[in-house]
Coordinates of C-alpha atoms and ligand atoms in Angstrom, one line a residue:
M1 CA 107.9 165.0 11.9
I2 CA 108.1 161.3 13.1
H3 CA 109.9 161.4 16.2
K4 CA 112.8 158.6 16.2
N5 CA 112.1 157.8 20.2
Y6 CA 109.2 158.7 21.8
I7 CA 106.6 157.9 24.6
K8 CA 103.0 158.6 24.2
F9 CA 100.6 158.3 26.9
L10 CA 97.0 157.1 25.1
G11 CA 95.9 157.4 28.7
T12 CA 96.3 158.7 32.3
A13 CA 93.7 156.9 34.5
G14 CA 94.2 154.2 37.3
A15 CA 91.8 152.4 39.2
R16 CA 88.3 151.8 39.3
F17 CA 86.1 154.7 39.0
V18 CA 88.4 157.4 37.0
V19 CA 88.1 154.3 34.4
M20 CA 85.1 154.0 34.5
M21 CA 83.9 157.2 34.2
Q22 CA 86.5 158.0 31.7
L23 CA 87.8 161.0 33.6
R24 CA 91.0 160.3 32.4
R25 CA 91.5 158.0 29.1
S26 CA 92.8 154.2 29.9
G27 CA 94.6 153.5 26.5
G28 CA 98.3 152.2 28.0
I29 CA 101.8 153.6 27.0
W30 CA 102.8 153.6 23.4
L31 CA 107.0 153.3 23.1
R32 CA 108.7 153.8 20.1
L33 CA 112.6 153.0 20.5
D34 CA 114.8 152.7 17.2
D35 CA 111.6 152.2 15.0
T36 CA 110.6 149.9 17.0
N37 CA 106.5 150.5 18.1
V38 CA 105.2 148.2 21.0
L39 CA 101.9 149.1 23.7
I40 CA 101.9 148.5 27.2
D41 CA 99.1 148.1 29.3
P42 CA 96.2 148.6 26.3
G43 CA 93.6 149.3 28.4
P44 CA 89.9 150.2 27.6
G45 CA 90.0 152.2 24.3
S46 CA 93.1 151.8 23.4
L47 CA 92.4 151.1 19.7
V48 CA 90.4 154.6 19.7
R49 CA 93.0 156.4 21.1
C50 CA 95.6 154.8 18.9
L51 CA 93.4 156.1 15.8
G52 CA 92.2 159.4 17.3
S53 CA 95.8 160.4 17.7
K54 CA 97.6 163.0 15.9
P55 CA 99.2 162.3 14.2
L56 CA 97.6 158.8 13.6
L57 CA 99.4 156.0 15.6
N58 CA 98.4 152.9 13.3
P59 CA 98.3 149.2 15.4
R60 CA 99.7 148.0 12.2
D61 CA 102.8 149.6 12.7
L62 CA 103.0 147.8 16.5
E63 CA 105.8 144.5 16.5
G64 CA 104.4 144.0 20.1
V65 CA 102.1 144.4 23.3
I66 CA 103.0 143.9 26.7
L67 CA 100.5 143.3 29.8
T68 CA 102.5 144.3 33.0
H69 CA 99.1 142.5 34.7
R70 CA 95.7 141.2 33.6
H71 CA 93.5 143.6 35.3
L72 CA 91.2 145.6 33.0
D73 CA 92.4 148.6 32.8
H74 CA 96.0 147.1 31.3
A75 CA 94.3 144.7 29.3
N76 CA 90.9 145.3 28.2
D77 CA 91.8 146.0 24.2
V78 CA 94.8 143.8 24.1
N79 CA 92.9 141.3 21.7
I80 CA 91.1 144.1 19.2
I81 CA 94.7 145.5 19.6
I82 CA 96.5 142.1 18.4
E83 CA 93.3 142.0 15.4
A84 CA 94.6 145.3 14.6
M85 CA 98.2 144.5 14.8
T86 CA 97.5 141.6 12.5
N87 CA 95.7 143.1 9.7
G88 CA 92.6 140.7 11.4
G89 CA 95.6 137.9 11.5
F90 CA 95.7 138.2 7.4
D91 CA 99.3 139.4 8.6
R92 CA 100.9 137.4 10.6
K93 CA 103.3 139.0 12.6
G94 CA 104.4 140.7 16.6
V95 CA 105.1 139.4 20.0
V96 CA 102.8 139.6 22.8
V97 CA 104.3 139.3 26.6
A98 CA 102.2 139.1 29.5
P99 CA 102.4 137.0 32.7
S100 CA 101.2 133.7 32.9
D101 CA 97.7 133.9 34.8
A102 CA 96.9 136.5 31.9
L103 CA 97.4 133.5 29.5
E104 CA 96.6 130.3 31.8
D105 CA 93.2 130.3 33.8
D106 CA 90.2 132.8 32.9
P107 CA 92.8 134.0 30.0
V108 CA 92.6 137.7 29.2
I109 CA 94.0 137.0 25.8
L110 CA 91.2 135.0 23.7
R111 CA 93.1 131.6 22.4
Y112 CA 91.6 132.1 19.2
L113 CA 94.0 135.1 18.9
R114 CA 97.0 133.5 19.5
G115 CA 97.8 132.2 16.0
Y116 CA 97.5 135.9 14.9
V117 CA 101.1 136.6 16.2
D118 CA 104.4 135.2 15.9
K119 CA 105.4 134.5 19.0
I120 CA 103.5 134.5 22.8
E121 CA 105.9 134.8 25.5
I122 CA 105.7 134.1 29.2
L123 CA 106.4 137.5 31.4
R124 CA 108.2 136.4 34.3
L125 CA 111.6 137.1 36.2
Q126 CA 115.2 136.7 34.8
Q127 CA 114.6 136.4 30.9
T128 CA 115.3 139.4 28.6
Y129 CA 112.5 139.7 25.7
T130 CA 113.0 141.5 22.4
I131 CA 111.0 142.9 20.1
G132 CA 112.7 144.6 17.2
H133 CA 114.9 146.8 18.1
I134 CA 113.2 147.0 22.0
S135 CA 115.0 144.7 24.5
F136 CA 113.1 144.6 28.2
S137 CA 113.1 142.7 31.0
A138 CA 110.6 142.1 34.1
A139 CA 112.2 144.4 37.2
T140 CA 111.0 142.7 40.3
A141 CA 107.1 140.9 41.2
H142 CA 104.9 143.3 42.5
E143 CA 102.1 143.0 45.4
H144 CA 99.4 143.5 43.4
G145 CA 96.6 140.8 44.1
V146 CA 97.8 139.6 40.5
E147 CA 100.8 138.4 39.0
T148 CA 102.0 141.8 38.3
Y149 CA 106.0 143.1 36.6
G150 CA 107.3 146.9 36.2
L151 CA 109.1 146.6 33.7
N152 CA 112.7 147.7 32.4
L153 CA 112.9 148.8 28.5
F154 CA 116.0 149.3 26.4
G155 CA 116.6 151.0 22.7
G156 CA 117.4 154.2 20.9
G157 CA 120.1 154.6 23.8
H158 CA 117.4 155.4 26.6
H159 CA 116.7 153.1 29.9
I160 CA 113.0 153.4 30.5
S161 CA 111.9 152.2 33.8
Y162 CA 108.4 151.7 34.7
I163 CA 106.4 151.1 38.0
T164 CA 103.5 149.6 37.4
D165 CA 100.4 148.8 40.0
T166 CA 102.0 147.9 43.0
K167 CA 101.8 148.3 47.1
Y168 CA 105.1 149.6 48.4
F169 CA 107.4 147.5 49.6
P170 CA 111.2 148.3 51.1
G171 CA 113.7 147.8 47.7
L172 CA 111.3 148.5 45.4
E173 CA 112.8 151.5 44.1
S174 CA 116.3 149.5 43.5
Y175 CA 114.7 147.9 40.8
Y176 CA 114.0 150.8 38.6
T177 CA 117.1 152.7 37.9
G178 CA 116.3 154.0 34.6
D179 CA 117.3 157.5 33.2
I180 CA 113.3 158.0 32.9
L181 CA 111.2 156.8 35.2
I182 CA 107.0 156.0 34.8
I183 CA 105.4 155.8 38.0
N184 CA 101.8 154.5 38.4
V185 CA 100.5 156.9 40.9
V186 CA 97.2 156.1 41.8
R187 CA 96.7 157.4 45.6
F188 CA 97.1 160.9 46.9
D189 CA 97.1 159.6 50.6
S190 CA 99.4 157.0 51.8
G191 CA 96.7 156.3 54.7
N192 CA 95.2 153.5 53.2
T193 CA 97.4 150.2 52.8
K194 CA 94.5 147.9 52.3
I195 CA 95.0 149.4 48.8
Q196 CA 97.7 147.9 46.6
H197 CA 98.5 150.7 45.0
L198 CA 101.6 153.4 45.4
S199 CA 100.9 156.7 47.1
L200 CA 102.2 160.0 46.3
D201 CA 104.4 160.1 49.1
E202 CA 106.3 156.8 48.2
A203 CA 106.7 158.0 44.2
E204 CA 108.1 160.9 46.4
K205 CA 110.8 158.4 47.9
I206 CA 111.5 156.6 45.1
I207 CA 112.4 159.9 42.8
A208 CA 114.4 161.1 45.7
T209 CA 116.5 157.6 45.3
N210 CA 116.7 156.9 42.1
Q211 CA 117.3 160.4 41.1
P212 CA 116.2 159.6 37.3
K213 CA 116.9 162.3 34.5
L214 CA 112.5 162.5 34.5
A215 CA 110.1 161.0 36.2
I216 CA 106.6 161.0 34.9
L217 CA 103.6 160.6 37.1
T218 CA 100.6 159.1 35.7
H219 CA 98.1 156.1 36.5
F220 CA 95.7 158.4 38.5
G221 CA 93.0 157.5 40.7
M222 CA 90.2 160.3 41.8
T223 CA 92.0 161.3 44.6
M224 CA 95.2 162.4 42.9
I225 CA 93.3 163.9 40.2
K226 CA 91.2 166.1 42.7
A227 CA 94.3 167.1 44.0
K228 CA 95.9 168.3 40.6
P229 CA 98.5 166.3 39.3
W230 CA 100.5 168.7 37.4
E231 CA 100.7 171.2 40.4
L232 CA 101.8 168.2 42.7
A233 CA 104.3 167.2 40.1
S234 CA 105.8 170.9 40.1
T235 CA 105.8 171.0 43.7
L236 CA 108.1 167.9 43.5
S237 CA 110.7 169.0 40.8
N238 CA 111.0 172.3 42.9
R239 CA 110.9 169.5 46.3
L240 CA 113.6 167.3 44.9
G241 CA 115.7 169.0 42.3
V242 CA 114.2 166.1 39.7
R243 CA 112.6 167.2 36.6
V244 CA 108.9 165.4 38.1
I245 CA 105.8 165.8 35.2
A246 CA 102.3 164.5 35.4
A247 CA 101.4 162.8 32.7
S248 CA 98.1 164.0 30.6
D249 CA 96.2 162.3 27.9
G250 CA 97.6 162.5 24.6
L251 CA 101.2 163.6 26.3
E252 CA 104.4 162.6 23.9
I253 CA 107.7 162.8 25.1
D254 CA 110.3 163.2 22.7
L255 CA 113.2 161.1 24.6
D256 CA 115.7 162.6 22.0
L257 CA 115.4 166.3 23.0
L258 CA 115.8 165.3 26.8
Ligands
ZN1 ZN1 95.7 149.8 36.9
ZN2 ZN1 96.4 147.0 38.7

């Protein structure tokens, strides 16, 4: 059965070591809303994960690719995904949206591929983007060393908020009011403030404040994986009275069943 609206996690790895060792996969998030397919943050192995999915996810069915930032674990496969989406450049189509620093100096999106797509847009604040039946905007600028934006995506009657990599800052949660809240939780402990990533207790505060219909933890670093994310998610669910799950590689969430 083909689902109408779903989120599929082609990877749940966060942070260098988990990605380098492929302790979890790092293919990004495939989102299908109202018959439009987009791929968010195609990290290393994204193409392989698409083609290895059951049922297969064909990159040629994509109408767009979105990068929240230029780090390798989010952008490594963007070029091959553009090539696959456009049938090697023979079917010019699709939209690519990425922050300016992914496109300008030392670009992660190769220039020779840019003519393969219909449109390249710069992800920035105070602009609404449309890809097929999905509309989205950059929620707020994150504190993450490179230009980074979380997303609010709309389509098929759903509002999905995606808090990508960031250091916590006061008010962060106020930008992410979706029914479905995806949070990159790299760190189990909040001790080391030099690392610009959210920790589990920060994610908990965000979920407690926002009370989404469903919160999904993903993008796990080593300390999170060691602490068994599925157990942590179930503890949070019980404590907060909000449905919280930990994403696993290949997890598909049928949004119409929520
Ligand atoms: Zn990351
Ligand atoms: Zn990052």
